[in-house]
Amino acid sequence: MGTGNFKAINYRFCPGASMDKKIEIRNLNKSFGEKKVLQGIDLDVYRSEVLCIIGKSGSGKSVIMKHLVGIIEPDSGEIIVDGVSFTGADEAARESITKKYGILFQGAALFDSMNIYDNVAFGMRRKGVPEDEIARAVPEMLGQVGLKDIEEKKPSELSGGMQKRAGLARSIAIRPEIMIYDEPTTGVDPITGGAVDRLILEMRDTYGITSIVVTHDMNSAYRTADRIAMLHQGKIIFTGTPEEIKQYDNEVVRQFVEGRAHGPISID
Ligand SMILES: Nc1ncnc2c1ncn2[C@@H]1O[C@H](COP(=O)(O)OP(=O)(O)OP(=O)(O)O)[C@@H](O)[C@H]1O
Ligand SMILES: [Mg+2]
């Protein structure tokens, strides 16, 4: 994962940026109208770790993810990826950063009209990967997520869990350095959820991928996270290991991890 193809790009190394950190979020603020959604978020994501972000519905988890991939611009604050500031960067620098990301959205987000082969090939074709290389890569990526001989099938012919795996195969086919998973286990049965959790860890261990997992599911967070960050009322109120969050003596955190106050119907 070199930086060889970054020539002619005006990118700015940030003073004080640490190379142990894949992503640094510094004092990120974002409001929509009167509603302050993010109020000074500081969060580091270390290389090749799995960081789970938890928090109630509406707390701003997806808004953070959208900042990371450049879909939303902050009101103030900065996002630094590999020491390079993403915020306010020029087009070319932004593109070199967004290329590092693979995203598994909630729901598998496969294209219904395409078969699985074309779905998995999609990102590679956009990157201009030659067809013979794609033909080798597609079965390999499907194999990586435990799927075989389904290239000709349409997404609608697969179970939800298989669709999720196929979506993951499509994301990893472009060899992302950073994977973003938005609610990967929501709406799938526990067995499939366990398999998705194992895949997240496999992606870390096999490819050294840095992963950010947004989840409501504490069990999934305990199984996958190297560290957990909790978002509440626009701020990060906890970061630490699964062991540390189990011990953490704060009422809001306790309520959430013990499942007393979470779920789609709870509001701030
Ligand atoms: N584009 C937007 N315009 C206006 N408000 C927005 C926009 N995007 C998000 N919001 C608001 O920001 C808040 C946080 O939304 P977000 O989608 O990040 O929540 P979340 O933590 O991901 O919730 P969930 O767990 O339900 O997915 C919500 O109040 C939402 O209505
Ligand atoms: Mg969300």
mmCIF file of C-alpha atoms and ligand atoms in Angstrom:
data_model
loop_
_atom_site.group_PDB
_atom_site.id
_atom_site.type_symbol
_atom_site.label_atom_id
_atom_site.label_comp_id
_atom_site.label_asym_id
_atom_site.label_seq_id
_atom_site.Cartn_x
_atom_site.Cartn_y
_atom_site.Cartn_z
ATOM 1 C CA MET A 1 0.000 0.000 0.000
ATOM 2 C CA GLY A 2 2.530 2.527 -1.168
ATOM 3 C CA THR A 3 2.069 6.136 -1.972
ATOM 4 C CA GLY A 4 3.630 5.834 -5.413
ATOM 5 C CA ASN A 5 0.640 6.999 -7.412
ATOM 6 C CA PHE A 6 0.179 10.234 -5.508
ATOM 7 C CA LYS A 7 2.482 12.313 -7.700
ATOM 8 C CA ALA A 8 1.299 15.771 -8.740
ATOM 9 C CA ILE A 9 -1.101 15.849 -5.847
ATOM 10 C CA ASN A 10 -0.990 18.801 -3.546
ATOM 11 C CA TYR A 11 -1.388 17.257 -0.218
ATOM 12 C CA ARG A 12 -0.559 18.673 3.110
ATOM 13 C CA PHE A 13 1.001 16.744 5.938
ATOM 14 C CA CYS A 14 -0.388 17.873 9.239
ATOM 15 C CA PRO A 15 1.873 19.002 12.037
ATOM 16 C CA GLY A 16 1.724 16.590 14.925
ATOM 17 C CA ALA A 17 0.056 13.805 12.924
ATOM 18 C CA SER A 18 1.097 10.382 14.108
ATOM 19 C CA MET A 19 1.849 7.549 11.712
ATOM 20 C CA ASP A 20 0.512 5.023 14.240
ATOM 21 C CA LYS A 21 -2.837 6.510 13.482
ATOM 22 C CA LYS A 22 -4.660 5.729 10.288
ATOM 23 C CA ILE A 23 -7.325 8.348 10.905
ATOM 24 C CA GLU A 24 -7.405 11.328 13.251
ATOM 25 C CA ILE A 25 -10.627 13.206 13.800
ATOM 26 C CA ARG A 26 -9.910 16.555 15.432
ATOM 27 C CA ASN A 27 -12.531 18.781 17.007
ATOM 28 C CA LEU A 28 -15.203 17.961 14.448
ATOM 29 C CA ASN A 29 -18.357 20.070 14.606
ATOM 30 C CA LYS A 30 -21.484 19.720 12.542
ATOM 31 C CA SER A 31 -24.968 21.182 12.860
ATOM 32 C CA PHE A 32 -28.006 20.743 10.689
ATOM 33 C CA GLY A 33 -30.047 23.901 11.159
ATOM 34 C CA GLU A 34 -30.454 24.396 14.895
ATOM 35 C CA LYS A 35 -29.490 20.828 15.703
ATOM 36 C CA LYS A 36 -25.887 20.404 16.824
ATOM 37 C CA VAL A 37 -25.165 16.816 15.865
ATOM 38 C CA LEU A 38 -21.396 16.674 16.405
ATOM 39 C CA GLN A 39 -19.905 18.901 19.094
ATOM 40 C CA GLY A 40 -16.155 18.641 19.119
ATOM 41 C CA ILE A 41 -15.472 15.037 18.212
ATOM 42 C CA ASP A 42 -11.897 13.910 18.826
ATOM 43 C CA LEU A 43 -11.234 10.341 17.817
ATOM 44 C CA ASP A 44 -8.213 8.385 16.605
ATOM 45 C CA VAL A 45 -8.312 5.169 14.648
ATOM 46 C CA TYR A 46 -5.092 3.179 14.834
ATOM 47 C CA ARG A 47 -3.667 1.187 11.961
ATOM 48 C CA SER A 48 -5.205 -2.259 11.529
ATOM 49 C CA GLU A 49 -7.489 -1.978 14.502
ATOM 50 C CA VAL A 50 -11.214 -2.621 14.648
ATOM 51 C CA LEU A 51 -12.866 0.410 16.241
ATOM 52 C CA CYS A 52 -16.560 0.048 17.036
ATOM 53 C CA ILE A 53 -18.645 3.180 17.363
ATOM 54 C CA ILE A 54 -21.742 2.768 19.475
ATOM 55 C CA GLY A 55 -24.483 5.182 20.440
ATOM 56 C CA LYS A 56 -28.218 5.623 20.363
ATOM 57 C CA SER A 57 -30.176 5.997 17.195
ATOM 58 C CA GLY A 58 -29.827 9.579 15.983
ATOM 59 C CA SER A 59 -26.633 10.236 17.965
ATOM 60 C CA GLY A 60 -24.673 10.975 14.790
ATOM 61 C CA LYS A 61 -22.825 7.750 14.013
ATOM 62 C CA SER A 62 -23.705 7.803 10.337
ATOM 63 C CA VAL A 63 -22.919 11.517 10.181
ATOM 64 C CA ILE A 64 -19.367 10.742 11.389
ATOM 65 C CA MET A 65 -19.044 8.010 8.741
ATOM 66 C CA LYS A 66 -20.222 10.414 6.049
ATOM 67 C CA HIS A 67 -17.567 12.925 7.091
ATOM 68 C CA LEU A 68 -14.921 10.219 6.893
ATOM 69 C CA VAL A 69 -15.727 9.396 3.294
ATOM 70 C CA GLY A 70 -16.266 13.026 2.296
ATOM 71 C CA ILE A 71 -20.018 12.934 1.657
ATOM 72 C CA ILE A 72 -20.540 15.615 4.337
ATOM 73 C CA GLU A 73 -18.327 18.643 5.019
ATOM 74 C CA PRO A 74 -17.789 19.671 8.649
ATOM 75 C CA ASP A 75 -18.641 23.136 9.961
ATOM 76 C CA SER A 76 -15.230 23.081 11.611
ATOM 77 C CA GLY A 77 -12.565 20.606 12.619
ATOM 78 C CA GLU A 78 -10.373 18.287 10.654
ATOM 79 C CA ILE A 79 -10.059 14.729 9.435
ATOM 80 C CA ILE A 80 -6.557 13.438 8.801
ATOM 81 C CA VAL A 81 -5.893 10.180 6.969
ATOM 82 C CA ASP A 82 -2.331 8.800 6.910
ATOM 83 C CA GLY A 83 -1.106 12.173 8.091
ATOM 84 C CA VAL A 84 -2.839 14.041 5.276
ATOM 85 C CA SER A 85 -5.667 16.463 5.892
ATOM 86 C CA PHE A 86 -8.820 15.459 4.102
ATOM 87 C CA THR A 87 -10.711 18.558 5.112
ATOM 88 C CA GLY A 88 -10.259 21.367 2.644
ATOM 89 C CA ALA A 89 -7.970 19.230 0.450
ATOM 90 C CA ASP A 90 -8.086 19.690 -3.297
ATOM 91 C CA GLU A 91 -9.969 17.323 -5.583
ATOM 92 C CA ALA A 92 -7.002 15.098 -6.400
ATOM 93 C CA ALA A 93 -5.954 14.700 -2.776
ATOM 94 C CA ARG A 94 -9.523 13.897 -1.770
ATOM 95 C CA GLU A 95 -9.739 11.276 -4.454
ATOM 96 C CA SER A 96 -6.523 9.632 -3.340
ATOM 97 C CA ILE A 97 -7.979 9.444 0.161
ATOM 98 C CA THR A 98 -11.474 8.231 -0.769
ATOM 99 C CA LYS A 99 -9.846 5.430 -2.785
ATOM 100 C CA LYS A 100 -8.571 3.989 0.480
ATOM 101 C CA TYR A 101 -12.094 3.295 1.695
ATOM 102 C CA GLY A 102 -14.377 0.355 1.260
ATOM 103 C CA ILE A 103 -17.869 0.714 2.655
ATOM 104 C CA LEU A 104 -20.401 -1.897 3.628
ATOM 105 C CA PHE A 105 -23.641 -0.035 4.037
ATOM 106 C CA GLN A 106 -26.534 -1.185 6.121
ATOM 107 C CA GLY A 107 -28.339 -3.649 3.898
ATOM 108 C CA ALA A 108 -25.978 -5.222 1.415
ATOM 109 C CA ALA A 109 -26.631 -2.527 -1.209
ATOM 110 C CA LEU A 110 -26.023 -4.847 -4.130
ATOM 111 C CA PHE A 111 -27.329 -3.855 -7.542
ATOM 112 C CA ASP A 112 -30.426 -5.994 -8.060
ATOM 113 C CA SER A 113 -30.250 -5.941 -11.829
ATOM 114 C CA MET A 114 -26.681 -7.294 -11.937
ATOM 115 C CA ASN A 115 -25.608 -10.822 -11.169
ATOM 116 C CA ILE A 116 -23.163 -11.431 -8.333
ATOM 117 C CA TYR A 117 -20.164 -11.574 -10.670
ATOM 118 C CA ASP A 118 -20.897 -8.110 -12.041
ATOM 119 C CA ASN A 119 -21.642 -6.798 -8.570
ATOM 120 C CA VAL A 120 -18.270 -7.932 -7.239
ATOM 121 C CA ALA A 121 -16.530 -6.726 -10.409
ATOM 122 C CA PHE A 122 -18.171 -3.312 -10.187
ATOM 123 C CA GLY A 123 -15.556 -1.404 -8.183
ATOM 124 C CA MET A 124 -12.670 -3.085 -9.969
ATOM 125 C CA ARG A 125 -14.095 -2.088 -13.370
ATOM 126 C CA ARG A 126 -14.442 1.481 -12.160
ATOM 127 C CA LYS A 127 -10.793 1.409 -11.178
ATOM 128 C CA GLY A 128 -9.874 0.097 -14.622
ATOM 129 C CA VAL A 129 -8.708 -3.355 -13.539
ATOM 130 C CA PRO A 130 -8.329 -5.579 -16.673
ATOM 131 C CA GLU A 131 -11.066 -8.167 -17.234
ATOM 132 C CA ASP A 132 -8.750 -11.191 -17.012
ATOM 133 C CA GLU A 133 -7.581 -10.010 -13.604
ATOM 134 C CA ILE A 134 -11.202 -9.455 -12.558
ATOM 135 C CA ALA A 135 -12.064 -12.978 -13.697
ATOM 136 C CA ARG A 136 -9.427 -14.322 -11.311
ATOM 137 C CA ALA A 137 -10.303 -11.979 -8.474
ATOM 138 C CA VAL A 138 -14.089 -12.451 -8.338
ATOM 139 C CA PRO A 139 -14.088 -16.132 -7.306
ATOM 140 C CA GLU A 140 -11.188 -15.432 -4.950
ATOM 141 C CA MET A 141 -13.065 -12.615 -3.197
ATOM 142 C CA LEU A 142 -16.246 -14.686 -3.016
ATOM 143 C CA GLY A 143 -14.199 -17.551 -1.588
ATOM 144 C CA GLN A 144 -12.760 -15.189 1.017
ATOM 145 C CA VAL A 145 -16.282 -14.571 2.350
ATOM 146 C CA GLY A 146 -17.296 -18.229 2.114
ATOM 147 C CA LEU A 147 -19.342 -18.105 -1.107
ATOM 148 C CA LYS A 148 -18.893 -20.424 -4.066
ATOM 149 C CA ASP A 149 -20.516 -20.923 -7.480
ATOM 150 C CA ILE A 150 -22.999 -18.109 -7.150
ATOM 151 C CA GLU A 151 -21.538 -15.758 -9.761
ATOM 152 C CA GLU A 152 -24.513 -16.145 -12.093
ATOM 153 C CA LYS A 153 -27.158 -15.576 -9.438
ATOM 154 C CA LYS A 154 -29.033 -12.346 -8.919
ATOM 155 C CA PRO A 155 -28.972 -10.796 -5.410
ATOM 156 C CA SER A 156 -32.694 -11.564 -4.953
ATOM 157 C CA GLU A 157 -31.906 -15.283 -5.207
ATOM 158 C CA LEU A 158 -29.608 -15.147 -2.161
ATOM 159 C CA SER A 159 -30.443 -15.070 1.541
ATOM 160 C CA GLY A 160 -29.857 -11.828 3.455
ATOM 161 C CA GLY A 161 -26.686 -13.197 4.998
ATOM 162 C CA MET A 162 -25.311 -14.296 1.633
ATOM 163 C CA GLN A 163 -26.095 -10.877 0.204
ATOM 164 C CA LYS A 164 -24.153 -9.304 3.029
ATOM 165 C CA ARG A 165 -21.177 -11.533 2.266
ATOM 166 C CA ALA A 166 -21.402 -10.706 -1.439
ATOM 167 C CA GLY A 167 -21.494 -7.009 -0.508
ATOM 168 C CA LEU A 168 -18.366 -7.515 1.563
ATOM 169 C CA ALA A 169 -16.684 -9.364 -1.341
ATOM 170 C CA ARG A 170 -17.430 -6.370 -3.535
ATOM 171 C CA SER A 171 -15.963 -3.972 -0.944
ATOM 172 C CA ILE A 172 -12.750 -5.919 -0.421
ATOM 173 C CA ALA A 173 -12.232 -6.514 -4.150
ATOM 174 C CA ILE A 174 -10.833 -2.994 -4.467
ATOM 175 C CA ARG A 175 -8.346 -3.746 -1.674
ATOM 176 C CA PRO A 176 -9.371 -0.972 0.687
ATOM 177 C CA GLU A 177 -7.004 0.126 3.430
ATOM 178 C CA ILE A 178 -9.964 1.209 5.539
ATOM 179 C CA MET A 179 -13.305 -0.586 5.792
ATOM 180 C CA ILE A 180 -16.384 1.126 7.103
ATOM 181 C CA TYR A 181 -19.205 -1.088 8.243
ATOM 182 C CA ASP A 182 -22.484 0.662 9.044
ATOM 183 C CA GLU A 183 -24.612 -1.661 11.176
ATOM 184 C CA PRO A 184 -23.275 -4.868 9.602
ATOM 185 C CA THR A 185 -25.220 -7.221 11.855
ATOM 186 C CA THR A 186 -28.498 -5.337 12.118
ATOM 187 C CA GLY A 187 -31.376 -7.297 10.660
ATOM 188 C CA VAL A 188 -29.502 -10.565 10.232
ATOM 189 C CA ASP A 189 -29.972 -13.722 12.256
ATOM 190 C CA PRO A 190 -27.459 -14.429 15.054
ATOM 191 C CA ILE A 191 -25.611 -17.126 13.102
ATOM 192 C CA THR A 192 -25.108 -14.822 10.150
ATOM 193 C CA GLY A 193 -24.230 -12.008 12.556
ATOM 194 C CA GLY A 194 -21.505 -14.188 14.058
ATOM 195 C CA ALA A 195 -20.177 -14.956 10.594
ATOM 196 C CA VAL A 196 -20.087 -11.256 9.693
ATOM 197 C CA ASP A 197 -18.158 -10.591 12.915
ATOM 198 C CA ARG A 198 -15.614 -13.251 12.010
ATOM 199 C CA LEU A 199 -15.245 -11.772 8.542
ATOM 200 C CA ILE A 200 -14.494 -8.350 9.992
ATOM 201 C CA LEU A 201 -11.692 -9.885 12.048
ATOM 202 C CA GLU A 202 -10.459 -11.888 9.065
ATOM 203 C CA MET A 203 -10.224 -8.725 6.977
ATOM 204 C CA ARG A 204 -8.099 -7.175 9.692
ATOM 205 C CA ASP A 205 -5.888 -10.219 10.103
ATOM 206 C CA THR A 206 -5.488 -11.121 6.420
ATOM 207 C CA TYR A 207 -5.146 -7.696 4.839
ATOM 208 C CA GLY A 208 -4.305 -5.487 7.821
ATOM 209 C CA ILE A 209 -7.413 -3.465 7.078
ATOM 210 C CA THR A 210 -8.298 -0.677 9.500
ATOM 211 C CA SER A 211 -11.969 -1.073 10.345
ATOM 212 C CA ILE A 212 -14.620 1.197 11.724
ATOM 213 C CA VAL A 213 -17.785 -0.581 12.687
ATOM 214 C CA VAL A 214 -20.945 1.312 13.583
ATOM 215 C CA THR A 215 -23.213 -0.903 15.594
ATOM 216 C CA HIS A 216 -26.122 -1.091 18.011
ATOM 217 C CA ASP A 217 -25.179 -4.634 18.804
ATOM 218 C CA MET A 218 -23.039 -4.827 21.967
ATOM 219 C CA ASN A 219 -22.365 -8.530 21.529
ATOM 220 C CA SER A 220 -20.990 -7.892 18.091
ATOM 221 C CA ALA A 221 -18.899 -5.010 19.476
ATOM 222 C CA TYR A 222 -17.476 -7.266 22.212
ATOM 223 C CA ARG A 223 -16.569 -9.928 19.663
ATOM 224 C CA THR A 224 -14.931 -7.669 17.107
ATOM 225 C CA ALA A 225 -13.665 -4.494 18.729
ATOM 226 C CA ASP A 226 -10.087 -3.770 19.634
ATOM 227 C CA ARG A 227 -11.538 -0.546 20.974
ATOM 228 C CA ILE A 228 -15.019 0.860 21.421
ATOM 229 C CA ALA A 229 -16.014 4.535 21.214
ATOM 230 C CA MET A 230 -19.358 5.718 22.493
ATOM 231 C CA LEU A 231 -21.112 8.738 21.030
ATOM 232 C CA HIS A 232 -23.635 10.613 23.147
ATOM 233 C CA GLN A 233 -25.171 14.041 22.651
ATOM 234 C CA GLY A 234 -22.627 15.078 20.084
ATOM 235 C CA LYS A 235 -19.564 13.977 22.035
ATOM 236 C CA ILE A 236 -17.416 10.907 22.487
ATOM 237 C CA ILE A 237 -18.022 10.014 26.112
ATOM 238 C CA PHE A 238 -15.945 6.828 26.213
ATOM 239 C CA THR A 239 -13.096 5.192 24.331
ATOM 240 C CA GLY A 240 -11.449 2.022 25.487
ATOM 241 C CA THR A 241 -11.302 -1.730 25.165
ATOM 242 C CA PRO A 242 -14.305 -4.044 25.556
ATOM 243 C CA GLU A 243 -12.962 -4.989 28.990
ATOM 244 C CA GLU A 244 -12.737 -1.343 29.978
ATOM 245 C CA ILE A 245 -16.276 -0.506 28.887
ATOM 246 C CA LYS A 246 -17.616 -3.416 30.906
ATOM 247 C CA GLN A 247 -16.064 -1.821 34.010
ATOM 248 C CA TYR A 248 -16.769 1.812 33.156
ATOM 249 C CA ASP A 249 -18.748 3.559 35.832
ATOM 250 C CA ASN A 250 -20.914 6.042 34.011
ATOM 251 C CA GLU A 251 -24.695 5.834 34.008
ATOM 252 C CA VAL A 252 -25.213 6.633 30.315
ATOM 253 C CA VAL A 253 -22.601 4.096 29.249
ATOM 254 C CA ARG A 254 -23.954 1.472 31.658
ATOM 255 C CA GLN A 255 -27.498 1.935 30.374
ATOM 256 C CA PHE A 256 -26.375 1.466 26.823
ATOM 257 C CA VAL A 257 -24.132 -1.536 27.294
ATOM 258 C CA GLU A 258 -26.658 -3.279 29.492
ATOM 259 C CA GLY A 259 -29.316 -2.723 26.866
ATOM 260 C CA ARG A 260 -31.538 -0.638 29.106
ATOM 261 C CA ALA A 261 -31.784 2.345 26.798
ATOM 262 C CA HIS A 262 -30.967 1.481 23.250
ATOM 263 C CA GLY A 263 -32.809 0.557 20.113
ATOM 264 C CA PRO A 264 -34.344 2.454 17.280
ATOM 265 C CA ILE A 265 -37.174 3.978 19.310
ATOM 266 C CA SER A 266 -35.062 5.670 21.987
ATOM 267 C CA ILE A 267 -34.353 9.370 21.552
ATOM 268 C CA ASP A 268 -31.979 11.790 23.293
HETATM 269 N N1 LIG B 1 -28.424 15.529 5.817
HETATM 270 C C1 LIG B 1 -29.030 15.796 6.975
HETATM 271 N N2 LIG B 1 -29.808 16.877 7.126
HETATM 272 C C2 LIG B 1 -30.391 17.173 8.307
HETATM 273 N N3 LIG B 1 -30.259 16.423 9.423
HETATM 274 C C3 LIG B 1 -29.494 15.325 9.326
HETATM 275 C C4 LIG B 1 -28.837 14.955 8.122
HETATM 276 N N4 LIG B 1 -28.140 13.811 8.340
HETATM 277 C C5 LIG B 1 -28.364 13.501 9.632
HETATM 278 N N5 LIG B 1 -29.168 14.402 10.225
HETATM 279 C C6 LIG B 1 -29.566 14.372 11.643
HETATM 280 O O1 LIG B 1 -28.430 14.124 12.422
HETATM 281 C C7 LIG B 1 -28.731 13.291 13.528
HETATM 282 C C8 LIG B 1 -27.813 12.095 13.554
HETATM 283 O O2 LIG B 1 -28.123 11.248 12.468
HETATM 284 P P1 LIG B 1 -27.348 9.906 12.158
HETATM 285 O O3 LIG B 1 -27.957 9.349 10.922
HETATM 286 O O4 LIG B 1 -25.895 10.149 12.141
HETATM 287 O O5 LIG B 1 -27.715 9.012 13.416
HETATM 288 P P2 LIG B 1 -27.180 7.541 13.746
HETATM 289 O O6 LIG B 1 -26.442 7.617 15.045
HETATM 290 O O7 LIG B 1 -26.473 6.984 12.581
HETATM 291 O O8 LIG B 1 -28.570 6.787 13.996
HETATM 292 P P3 LIG B 1 -29.003 5.274 13.628
HETATM 293 O O9 LIG B 1 -28.457 4.427 14.720
HETATM 294 O O10 LIG B 1 -30.487 5.335 13.666
HETATM 295 O O11 LIG B 1 -28.488 4.947 12.271
HETATM 296 C C9 LIG B 1 -30.212 12.964 13.407
HETATM 297 O O12 LIG B 1 -30.917 13.846 14.230
HETATM 298 C C10 LIG B 1 -30.505 13.233 11.952
HETATM 299 O O13 LIG B 1 -31.840 13.596 11.780
HETATM 300 MG MG MG B 2 -26.877 5.406 11.221
#
